[in-house]
Coordinates of C-alpha atoms in Angstrom, one line a residue:
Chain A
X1 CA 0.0 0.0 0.0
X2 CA 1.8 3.2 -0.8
X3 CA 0.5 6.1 1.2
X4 CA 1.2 9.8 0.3
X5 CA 3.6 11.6 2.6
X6 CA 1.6 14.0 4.5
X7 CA -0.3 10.2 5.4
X8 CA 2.6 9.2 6.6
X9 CA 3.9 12.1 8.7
X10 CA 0.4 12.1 10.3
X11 CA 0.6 8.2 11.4
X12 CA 4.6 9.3 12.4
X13 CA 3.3 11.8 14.8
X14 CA 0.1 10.4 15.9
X15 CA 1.9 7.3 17.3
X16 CA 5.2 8.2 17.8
X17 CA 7.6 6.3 15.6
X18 CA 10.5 7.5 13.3
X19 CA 9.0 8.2 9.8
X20 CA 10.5 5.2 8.2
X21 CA 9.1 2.8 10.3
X22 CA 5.7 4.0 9.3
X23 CA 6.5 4.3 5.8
X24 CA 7.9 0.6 6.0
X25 CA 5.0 -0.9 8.2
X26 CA 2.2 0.8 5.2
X27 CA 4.0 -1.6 2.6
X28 CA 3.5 -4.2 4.9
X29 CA 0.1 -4.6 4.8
X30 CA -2.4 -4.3 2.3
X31 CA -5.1 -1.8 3.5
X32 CA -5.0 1.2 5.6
X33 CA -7.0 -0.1 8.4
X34 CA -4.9 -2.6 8.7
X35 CA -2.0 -0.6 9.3
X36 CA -4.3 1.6 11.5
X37 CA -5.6 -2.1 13.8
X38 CA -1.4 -3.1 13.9
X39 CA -0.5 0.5 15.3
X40 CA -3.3 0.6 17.6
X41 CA -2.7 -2.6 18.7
X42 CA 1.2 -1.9 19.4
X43 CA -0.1 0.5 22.0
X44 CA -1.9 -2.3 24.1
X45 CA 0.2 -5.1 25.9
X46 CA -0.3 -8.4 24.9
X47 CA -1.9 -11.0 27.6
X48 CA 0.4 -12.9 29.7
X49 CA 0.5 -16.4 29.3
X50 CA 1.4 -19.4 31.0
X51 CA 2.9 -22.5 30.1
X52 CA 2.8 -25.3 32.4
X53 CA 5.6 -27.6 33.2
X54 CA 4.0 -30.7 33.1
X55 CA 7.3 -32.5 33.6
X56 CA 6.1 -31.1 37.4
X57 CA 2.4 -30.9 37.4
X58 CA -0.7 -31.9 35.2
X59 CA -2.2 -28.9 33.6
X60 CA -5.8 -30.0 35.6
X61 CA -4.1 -29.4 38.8
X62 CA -2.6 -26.2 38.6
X63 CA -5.8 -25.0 37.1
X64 CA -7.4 -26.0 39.7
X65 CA -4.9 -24.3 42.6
X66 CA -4.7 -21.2 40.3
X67 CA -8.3 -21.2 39.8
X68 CA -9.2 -21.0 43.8
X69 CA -6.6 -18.1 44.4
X70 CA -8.7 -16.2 41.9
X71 CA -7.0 -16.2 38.7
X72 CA -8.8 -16.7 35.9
X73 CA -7.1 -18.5 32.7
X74 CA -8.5 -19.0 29.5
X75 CA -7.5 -21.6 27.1
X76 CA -5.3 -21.8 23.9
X77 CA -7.3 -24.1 21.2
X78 CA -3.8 -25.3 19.7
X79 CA -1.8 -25.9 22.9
X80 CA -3.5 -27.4 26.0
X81 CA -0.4 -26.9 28.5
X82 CA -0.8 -23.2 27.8
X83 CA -2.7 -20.9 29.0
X84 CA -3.9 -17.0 28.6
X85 CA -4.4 -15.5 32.3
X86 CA -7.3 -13.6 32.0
X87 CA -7.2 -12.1 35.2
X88 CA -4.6 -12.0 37.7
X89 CA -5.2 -10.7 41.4
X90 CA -1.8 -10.8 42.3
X91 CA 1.6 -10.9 40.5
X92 CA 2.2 -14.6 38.9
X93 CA 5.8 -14.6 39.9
X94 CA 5.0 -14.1 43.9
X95 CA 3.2 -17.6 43.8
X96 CA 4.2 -20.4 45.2
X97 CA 3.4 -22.4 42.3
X98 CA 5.8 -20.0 40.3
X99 CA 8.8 -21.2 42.6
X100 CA 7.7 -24.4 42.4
X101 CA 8.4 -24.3 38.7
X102 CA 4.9 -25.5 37.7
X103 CA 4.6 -22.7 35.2
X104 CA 6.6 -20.5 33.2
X105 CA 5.5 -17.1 32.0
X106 CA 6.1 -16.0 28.5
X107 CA 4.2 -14.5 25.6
X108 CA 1.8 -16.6 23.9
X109 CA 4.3 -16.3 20.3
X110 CA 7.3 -17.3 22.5
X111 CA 5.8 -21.1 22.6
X112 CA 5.6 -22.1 18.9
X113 CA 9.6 -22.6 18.0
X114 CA 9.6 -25.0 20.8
X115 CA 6.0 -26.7 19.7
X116 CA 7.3 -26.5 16.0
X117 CA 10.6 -28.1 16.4
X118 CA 9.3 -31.2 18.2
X119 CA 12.3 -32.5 19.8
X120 CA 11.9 -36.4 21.4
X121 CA 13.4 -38.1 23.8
X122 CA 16.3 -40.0 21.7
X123 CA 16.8 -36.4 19.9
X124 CA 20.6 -34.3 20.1
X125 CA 19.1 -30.8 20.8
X126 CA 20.8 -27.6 20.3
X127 CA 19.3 -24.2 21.6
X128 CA 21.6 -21.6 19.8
X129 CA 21.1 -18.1 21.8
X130 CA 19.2 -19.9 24.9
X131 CA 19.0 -17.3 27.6
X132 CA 17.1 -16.9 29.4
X133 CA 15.7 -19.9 29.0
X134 CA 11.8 -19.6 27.9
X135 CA 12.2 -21.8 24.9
X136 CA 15.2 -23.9 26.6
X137 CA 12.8 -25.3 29.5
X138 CA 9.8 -25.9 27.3
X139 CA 12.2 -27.5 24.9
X140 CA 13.8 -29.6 28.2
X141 CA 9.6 -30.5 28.7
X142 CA 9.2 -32.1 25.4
X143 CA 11.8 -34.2 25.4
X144 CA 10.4 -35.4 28.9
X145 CA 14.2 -34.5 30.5
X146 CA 15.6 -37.1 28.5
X147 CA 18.0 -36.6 25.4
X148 CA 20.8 -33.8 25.1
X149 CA 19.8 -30.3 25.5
X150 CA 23.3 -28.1 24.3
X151 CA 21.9 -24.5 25.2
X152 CA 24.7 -22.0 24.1
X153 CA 24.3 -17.8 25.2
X154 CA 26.7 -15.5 24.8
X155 CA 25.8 -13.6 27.7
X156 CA 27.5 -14.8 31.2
X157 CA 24.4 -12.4 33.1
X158 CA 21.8 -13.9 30.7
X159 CA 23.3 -17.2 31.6
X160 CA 23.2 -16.9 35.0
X161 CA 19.2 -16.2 34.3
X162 CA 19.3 -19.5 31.9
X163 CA 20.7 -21.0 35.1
X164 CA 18.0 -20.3 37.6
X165 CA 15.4 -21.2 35.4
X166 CA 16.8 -24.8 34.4
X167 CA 17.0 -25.8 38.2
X168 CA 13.3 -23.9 38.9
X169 CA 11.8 -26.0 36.1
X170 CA 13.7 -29.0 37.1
X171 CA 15.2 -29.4 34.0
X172 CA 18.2 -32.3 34.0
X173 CA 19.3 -32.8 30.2
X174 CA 20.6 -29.5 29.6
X175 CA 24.2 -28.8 29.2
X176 CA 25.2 -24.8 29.2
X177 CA 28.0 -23.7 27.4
X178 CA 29.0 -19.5 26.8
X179 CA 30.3 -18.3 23.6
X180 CA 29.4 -17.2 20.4
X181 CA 27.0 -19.8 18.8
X182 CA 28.8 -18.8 15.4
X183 CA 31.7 -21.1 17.0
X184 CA 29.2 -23.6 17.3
X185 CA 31.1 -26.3 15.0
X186 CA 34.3 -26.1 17.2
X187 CA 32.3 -28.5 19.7
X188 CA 32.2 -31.2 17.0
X189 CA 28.5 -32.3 18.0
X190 CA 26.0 -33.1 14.8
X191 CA 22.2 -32.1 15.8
X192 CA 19.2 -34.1 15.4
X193 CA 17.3 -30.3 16.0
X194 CA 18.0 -26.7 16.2
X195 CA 16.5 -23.6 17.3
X196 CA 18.0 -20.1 16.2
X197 CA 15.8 -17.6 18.1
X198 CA 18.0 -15.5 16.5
X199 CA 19.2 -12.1 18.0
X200 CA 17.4 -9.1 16.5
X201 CA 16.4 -5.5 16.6
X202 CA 13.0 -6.5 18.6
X203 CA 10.4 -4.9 16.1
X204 CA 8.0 -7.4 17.5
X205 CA 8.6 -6.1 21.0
X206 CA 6.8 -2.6 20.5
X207 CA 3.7 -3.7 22.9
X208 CA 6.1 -5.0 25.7
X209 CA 8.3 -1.7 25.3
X210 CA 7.5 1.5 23.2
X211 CA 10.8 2.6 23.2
X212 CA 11.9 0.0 20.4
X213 CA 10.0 2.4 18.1
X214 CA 13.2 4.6 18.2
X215 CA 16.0 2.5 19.5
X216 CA 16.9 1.0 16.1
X217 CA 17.7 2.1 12.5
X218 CA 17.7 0.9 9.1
X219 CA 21.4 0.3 9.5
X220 CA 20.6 -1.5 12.8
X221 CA 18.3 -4.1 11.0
X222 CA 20.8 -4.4 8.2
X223 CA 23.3 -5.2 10.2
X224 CA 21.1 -7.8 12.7
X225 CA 20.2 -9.4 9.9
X226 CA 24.0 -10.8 8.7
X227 CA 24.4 -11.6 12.5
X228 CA 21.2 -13.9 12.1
X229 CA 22.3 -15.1 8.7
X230 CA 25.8 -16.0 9.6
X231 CA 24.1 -17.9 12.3
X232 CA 21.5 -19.9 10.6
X233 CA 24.5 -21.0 8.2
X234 CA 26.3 -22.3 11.2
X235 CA 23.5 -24.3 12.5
X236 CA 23.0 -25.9 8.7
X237 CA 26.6 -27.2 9.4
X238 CA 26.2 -28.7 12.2
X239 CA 23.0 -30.1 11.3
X240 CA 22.5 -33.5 10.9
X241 CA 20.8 -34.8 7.3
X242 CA 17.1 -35.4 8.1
X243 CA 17.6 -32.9 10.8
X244 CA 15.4 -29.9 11.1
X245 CA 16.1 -26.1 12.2
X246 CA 13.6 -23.8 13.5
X247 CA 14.3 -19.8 13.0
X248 CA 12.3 -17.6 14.8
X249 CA 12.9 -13.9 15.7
X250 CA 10.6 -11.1 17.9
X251 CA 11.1 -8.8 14.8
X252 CA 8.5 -7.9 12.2
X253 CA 11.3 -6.7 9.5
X254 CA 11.4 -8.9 6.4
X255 CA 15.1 -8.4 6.6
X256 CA 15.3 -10.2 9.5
X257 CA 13.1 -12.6 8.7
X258 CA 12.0 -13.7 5.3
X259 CA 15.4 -12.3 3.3
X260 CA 17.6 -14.1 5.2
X261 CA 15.7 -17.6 5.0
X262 CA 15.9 -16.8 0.9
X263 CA 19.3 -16.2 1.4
X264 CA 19.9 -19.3 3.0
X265 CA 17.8 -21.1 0.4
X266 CA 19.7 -19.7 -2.7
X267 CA 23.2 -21.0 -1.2
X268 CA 22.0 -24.1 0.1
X269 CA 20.3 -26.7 -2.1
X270 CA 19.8 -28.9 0.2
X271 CA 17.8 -26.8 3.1
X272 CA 13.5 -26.6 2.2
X273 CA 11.4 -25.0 4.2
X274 CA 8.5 -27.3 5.8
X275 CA 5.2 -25.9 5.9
X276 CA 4.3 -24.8 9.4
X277 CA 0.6 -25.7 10.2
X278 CA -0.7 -23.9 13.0
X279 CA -4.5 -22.3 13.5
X280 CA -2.6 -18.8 14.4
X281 CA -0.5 -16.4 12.1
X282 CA -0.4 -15.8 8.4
X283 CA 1.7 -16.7 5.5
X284 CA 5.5 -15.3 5.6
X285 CA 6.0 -13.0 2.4
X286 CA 7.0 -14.0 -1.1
X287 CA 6.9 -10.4 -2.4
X288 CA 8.2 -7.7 -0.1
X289 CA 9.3 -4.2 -0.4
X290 CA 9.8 -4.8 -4.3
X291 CA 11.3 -7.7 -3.8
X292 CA 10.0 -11.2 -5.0
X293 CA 11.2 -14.4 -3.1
X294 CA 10.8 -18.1 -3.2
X295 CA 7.8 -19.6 -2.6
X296 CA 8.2 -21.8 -0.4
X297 CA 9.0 -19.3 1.9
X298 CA 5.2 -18.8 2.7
X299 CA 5.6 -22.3 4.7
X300 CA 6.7 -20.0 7.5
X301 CA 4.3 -18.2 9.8
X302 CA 4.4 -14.3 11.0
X303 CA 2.3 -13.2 14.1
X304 CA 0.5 -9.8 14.3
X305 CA -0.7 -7.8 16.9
X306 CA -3.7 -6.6 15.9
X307 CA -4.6 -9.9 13.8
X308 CA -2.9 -12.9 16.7
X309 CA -3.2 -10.5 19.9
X310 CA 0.8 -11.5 20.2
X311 CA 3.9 -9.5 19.8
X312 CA 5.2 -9.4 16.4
X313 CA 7.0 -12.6 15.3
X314 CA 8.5 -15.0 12.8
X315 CA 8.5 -18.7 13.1
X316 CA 10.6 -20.8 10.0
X317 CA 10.8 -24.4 9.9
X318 CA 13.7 -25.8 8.1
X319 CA 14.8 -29.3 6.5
X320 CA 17.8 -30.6 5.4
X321 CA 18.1 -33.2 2.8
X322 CA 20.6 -34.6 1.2
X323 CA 21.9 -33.1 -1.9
X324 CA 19.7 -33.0 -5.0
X325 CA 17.3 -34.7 -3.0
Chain B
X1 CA 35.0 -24.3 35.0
X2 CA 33.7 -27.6 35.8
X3 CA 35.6 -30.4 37.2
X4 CA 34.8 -33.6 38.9
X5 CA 34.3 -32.9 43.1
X6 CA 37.1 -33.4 45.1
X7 CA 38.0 -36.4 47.0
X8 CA 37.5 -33.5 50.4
X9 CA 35.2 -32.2 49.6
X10 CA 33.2 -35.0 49.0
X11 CA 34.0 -36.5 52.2
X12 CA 33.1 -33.1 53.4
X13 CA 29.6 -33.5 52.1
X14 CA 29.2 -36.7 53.1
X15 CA 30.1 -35.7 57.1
X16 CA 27.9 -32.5 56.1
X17 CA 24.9 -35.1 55.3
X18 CA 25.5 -37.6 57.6
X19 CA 25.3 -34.9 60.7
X20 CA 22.3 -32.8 59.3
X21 CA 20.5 -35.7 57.9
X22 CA 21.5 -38.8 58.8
X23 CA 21.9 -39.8 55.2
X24 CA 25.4 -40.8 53.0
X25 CA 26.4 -39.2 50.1
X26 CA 26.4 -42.6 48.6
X27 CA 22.7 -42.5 48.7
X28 CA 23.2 -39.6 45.6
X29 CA 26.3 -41.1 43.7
X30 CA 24.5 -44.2 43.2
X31 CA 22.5 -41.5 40.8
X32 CA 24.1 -39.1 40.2
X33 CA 27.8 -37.7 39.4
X34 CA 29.3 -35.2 41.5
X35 CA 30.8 -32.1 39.7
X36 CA 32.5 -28.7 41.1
X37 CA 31.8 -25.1 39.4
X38 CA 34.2 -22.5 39.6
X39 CA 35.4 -24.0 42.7
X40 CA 32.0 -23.6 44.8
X41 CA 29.3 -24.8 43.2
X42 CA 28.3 -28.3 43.8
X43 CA 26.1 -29.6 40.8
X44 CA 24.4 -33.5 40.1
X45 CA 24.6 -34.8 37.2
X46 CA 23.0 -37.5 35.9
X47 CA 25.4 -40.6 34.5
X48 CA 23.9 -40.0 30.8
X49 CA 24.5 -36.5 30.5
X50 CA 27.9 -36.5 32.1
X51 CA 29.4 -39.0 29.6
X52 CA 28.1 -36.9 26.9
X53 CA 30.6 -34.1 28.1
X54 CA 33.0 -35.7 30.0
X55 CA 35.7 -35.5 27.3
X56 CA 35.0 -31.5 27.5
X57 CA 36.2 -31.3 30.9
X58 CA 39.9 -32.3 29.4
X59 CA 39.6 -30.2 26.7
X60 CA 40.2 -26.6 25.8
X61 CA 36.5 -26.0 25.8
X62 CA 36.1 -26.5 29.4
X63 CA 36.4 -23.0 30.5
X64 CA 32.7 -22.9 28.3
X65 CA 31.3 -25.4 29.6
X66 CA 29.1 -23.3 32.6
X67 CA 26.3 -25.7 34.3
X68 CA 25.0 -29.4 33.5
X69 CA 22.3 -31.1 36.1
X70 CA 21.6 -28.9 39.0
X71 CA 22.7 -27.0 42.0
X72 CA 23.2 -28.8 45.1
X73 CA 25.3 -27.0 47.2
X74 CA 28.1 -24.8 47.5
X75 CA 30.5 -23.4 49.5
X76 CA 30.9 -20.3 51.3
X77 CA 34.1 -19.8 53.8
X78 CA 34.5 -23.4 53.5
X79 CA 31.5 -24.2 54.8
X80 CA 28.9 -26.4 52.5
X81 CA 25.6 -24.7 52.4
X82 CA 22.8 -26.7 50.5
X83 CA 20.8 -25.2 47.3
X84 CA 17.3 -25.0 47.4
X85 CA 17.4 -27.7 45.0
X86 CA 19.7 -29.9 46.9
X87 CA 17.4 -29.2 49.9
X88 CA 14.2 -30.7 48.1
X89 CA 16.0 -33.6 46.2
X90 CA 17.1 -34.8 50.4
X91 CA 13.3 -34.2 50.9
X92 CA 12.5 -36.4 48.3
X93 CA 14.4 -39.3 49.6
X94 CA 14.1 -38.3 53.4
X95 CA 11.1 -36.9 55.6
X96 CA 12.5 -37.1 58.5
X97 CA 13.3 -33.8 58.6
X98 CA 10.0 -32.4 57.7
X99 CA 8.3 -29.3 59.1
X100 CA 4.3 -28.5 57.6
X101 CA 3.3 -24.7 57.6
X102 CA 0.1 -23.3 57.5
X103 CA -0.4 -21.2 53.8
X104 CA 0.5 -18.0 56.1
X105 CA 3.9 -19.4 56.8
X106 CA 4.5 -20.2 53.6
X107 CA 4.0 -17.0 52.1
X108 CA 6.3 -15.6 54.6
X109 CA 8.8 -18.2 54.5
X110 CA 8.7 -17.8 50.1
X111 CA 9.8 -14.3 51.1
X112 CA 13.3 -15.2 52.9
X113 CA 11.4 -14.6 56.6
X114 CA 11.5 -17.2 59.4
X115 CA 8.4 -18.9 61.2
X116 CA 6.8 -18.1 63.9
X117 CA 5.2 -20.8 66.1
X118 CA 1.8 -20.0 64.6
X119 CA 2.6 -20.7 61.2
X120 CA 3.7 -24.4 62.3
X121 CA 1.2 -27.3 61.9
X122 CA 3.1 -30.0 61.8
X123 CA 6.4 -31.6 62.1
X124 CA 7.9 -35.2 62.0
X125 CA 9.1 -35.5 65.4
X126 CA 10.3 -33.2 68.4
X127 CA 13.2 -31.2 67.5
X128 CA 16.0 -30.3 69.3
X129 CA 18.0 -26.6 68.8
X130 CA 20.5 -26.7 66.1
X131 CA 18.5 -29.1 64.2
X132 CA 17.9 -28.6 60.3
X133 CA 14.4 -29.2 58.9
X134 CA 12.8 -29.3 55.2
X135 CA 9.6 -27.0 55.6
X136 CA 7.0 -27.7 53.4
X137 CA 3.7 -26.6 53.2
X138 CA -0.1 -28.4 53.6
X139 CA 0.6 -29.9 49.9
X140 CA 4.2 -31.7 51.8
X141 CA 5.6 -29.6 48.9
X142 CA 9.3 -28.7 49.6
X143 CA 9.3 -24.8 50.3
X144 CA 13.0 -24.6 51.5
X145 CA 15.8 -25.3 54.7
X146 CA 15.4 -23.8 58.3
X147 CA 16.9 -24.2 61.4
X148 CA 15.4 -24.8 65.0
X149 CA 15.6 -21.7 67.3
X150 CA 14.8 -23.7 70.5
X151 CA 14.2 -27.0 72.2
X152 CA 10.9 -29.0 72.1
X153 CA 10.4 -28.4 75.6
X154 CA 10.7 -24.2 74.9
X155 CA 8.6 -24.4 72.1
X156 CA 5.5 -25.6 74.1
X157 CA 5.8 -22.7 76.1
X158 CA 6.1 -20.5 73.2
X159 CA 3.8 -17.8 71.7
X160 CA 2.8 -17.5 68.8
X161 CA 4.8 -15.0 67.6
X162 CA 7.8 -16.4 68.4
X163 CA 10.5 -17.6 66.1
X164 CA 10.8 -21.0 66.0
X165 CA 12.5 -21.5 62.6
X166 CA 15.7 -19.3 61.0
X167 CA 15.0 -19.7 57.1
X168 CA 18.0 -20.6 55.8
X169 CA 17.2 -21.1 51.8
X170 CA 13.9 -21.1 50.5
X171 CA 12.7 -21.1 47.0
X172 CA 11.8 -17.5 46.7
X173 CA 15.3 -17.2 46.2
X174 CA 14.6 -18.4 42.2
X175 CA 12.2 -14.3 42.8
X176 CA 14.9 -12.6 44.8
X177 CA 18.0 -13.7 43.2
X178 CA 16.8 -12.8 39.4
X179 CA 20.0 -11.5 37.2

């Protein structure tokens, strides 16, 4: 949708963002209201959610002890260990149940790499920038503590967060290392699955914190996004054949996101994206800010937050094959 | 950096278990491997995951390697103080230690304070001053590690609003202690 530029300096002032985030958000989608619903709904904060740790507790009985303290959660039709707290009388993280480790809370977006990737029990498991641990622990829950968790951070704070939620959650297969997950390979380990929740300018984070509208810049995104590629061509090499990789970033930019997945597509034959079927998000893009891209890139998933009530993000699942497969 | 525990400090632990608990370390490395982090840090391991980085600990990647298992204890001046975690995997194996709370005294004890004689409504057997005890609360869920302030004979006399229990390490610490 091109918009004239008087539009666009009205939109840039009415909601406070730099004039070439508006400018880029209004190609973005394809009617004005939309991009009127997605700025709107950038100034709301998305639900909390919870999701339970049922390596610790069945979902019914948590429900049940959160339920008489007066919370009041709502269901997610496509997960049933998650839930949306509708109400809260008190803060979450001053339960009991909290530092018990029954639950975990995270936005509702935050649980599909996890759910996507699909790790087992006999699986090799690496979690490439893990801290602080959201996606590590519900990854550590669906392969029922068994397996090998590798969770790598740069970050010795953030690991020390990674830390204190593995033993919370009492998670047991996890094995932390610190460094640069671009060094990856130097541990000489071949993955059955991977999760890049890749580093990025936090687009998608506008909801949680309104001053992402003006903490990055064009040169910002450009330059996340050959982090995040650089990255997702480490994990392909330490990927097993048959193995699958799961990119996901909290950033709405198509840079971030869809261009460096076509990137990776056009120098590796044998990577395909796999369809993700879930009942939330929309289609990645094929055809972007004049750009056209492969098609099979539409098998990953974006979430909205005027359309999925989520902060903005982008979930890509990724196979390797063997060559000329 | 990780290394296996020390043959003292080990034995430390053991005496360390043995006095507080009346349980052997054996009891856990029948399970469990004993590792040391950054030369304080006492973590359990299970078997599995050990062998899968054992070789690391020999190589030049070990200074990477940060945390495997879980926090058990640690030591402070010497002295071996017990993880929350460590706390409620001896309450898994052991109750004699136990000490119910009423939900009041759980709430305060979540929040690093110590119990008065009200909040108790239970315990496993008449303790004497010094003694450790697992608190948990109606649920028998572990809540954390206190210590007795008096003997049972004082305590009957007590009031309510006395202290009966010094927290030691409770699991609001996982709240308290976030990075």
């Amino acid at each position: 949708m091109l918009l004239k530029k008087s539009q666009l300096d009205y939109l840039a002032k009415k909601y406070n963002y730099p004039l070439y985030m508006i400018d880029r958000f209004s190609k973005m989608f394809s009617t004005f209201n939309e991009l009127i619903d997605f700025l709107d709904a950038n100034e709301t904060p998305p639900p909390v959610a919870i999701r339970i740790n049922t390596l610790k507790i069945a979902p019914e009985e948590l429900i049940i002890r959160l339920s008489k303290k007066g919370f009041k959660l709502k269901d997610v039709p496509w997960i049933s260990y998650v839930k949306i707290i509708d109400y809260a009388p008190y803060s979450l993280s001053s339960l009991p149940e909290y530092l018990l480790g029954y639950f975990f809370i995270q936005d509702l977006a935050s649980v599909i790499p996890p759910m996507v990737l699909s790790p087992s029990e006999k699986d090799i498991v690496l979690d490439m920038c893990a801290a602080p641990g959201g996606k590590t622990t519900h990854l550590a829950q669906l392969m029922g503590n068994q397996g090998f968790l590798f969770a790598v951070d740069i970050s010795n704070k953030r690991i020390s967060a990674l830390k204190s939620n593995l033993a919370r959650m009492g998670i047991r297969n996890t094995i932390v290392f610190q460094f640069n997950a671009k060094n990856i390979h130097l541990l000489n380990i071949k993955f059955d699955k991977i999760l890049l929740d890749a580093p990025c300018t936090g687009e998608g984070l506008i909801r949680v914190d309104k001053s992402r509208k003006w903490k990055r810049s064009i040169r910002d995104i450009n330059f996340m996004s050959q982090i995040q590629y650089t990255l997702l061509e480490r994990a392909v090499s330490v990927l097993k054949t048959g193995g699958t990789i799961v990119y996901s970033t909290c950033s709405t930019t198509p840079e971030e996101n869809e261009f460096v997945i076509s990137k990776l597509l056009k120098n590796h034959g044998n990577i395909h994206v796999e369809p993700i079927e879930l009942p939330i998000g929309r289609r990645a893009y094929t055809s972007i800010f004049g750009k056209v891209l492969q098609k099979e890139i539409a098998g990953g998933i974006r979430l909205f937050p005027h359309t999925d009530n989520t902060i903005g993000f982008f979930v890509c699942k990724l196979k390797k094959v063997k060559h000329n497969a | 950096m990780l290394k296996e525990l020390p043959g003292d400090i080990k034995k430390q632990l053991d005496n360390f278990l043995t006095m507080r608990f009346n349980i052997h370390l054996n009891m856990f490395t029948k399970h469990y491997v004993l590792l040391l982090a950054n030369n304080r840090e006492i973590l359990f391991v299970e078997p599995r995951v050990y062998s899968k980085v054992k070789h690391y600990l020999r190589s030049r990647y070990r200074k990477k390697l940060k945390y495997i298992g879980f926090p058990f204890a640690h030591i402070i001046n010497k002295k071996i103080e017990l993880d929350i975690e460590g706390v409620c995997l001896i309450h898994s194996m052991n109750y004699e230690n136990e000490l119910i709370v009423n939900n009041e005294g759980e709430m305060l004890f979540l929040y690093g304070k110590d119990l008065f004689k009200k909040s108790i409504i239970g315990y496993a057997k008449h303790y004497r001053l010094g003694e450790y005890v697992i608190v948990v609360n109606r649920l028998r869920e572990c809540l954390g590690l206190g210590e007795v302030m008096m003997n049972y004979e004082e305590y009957k006399k007590a009031k309510d609003n006395d202290v009966i229990i010094r927290n030691l390490v409770d699991r609001g610490i996982y709240l308290r202690a976030k990075p």
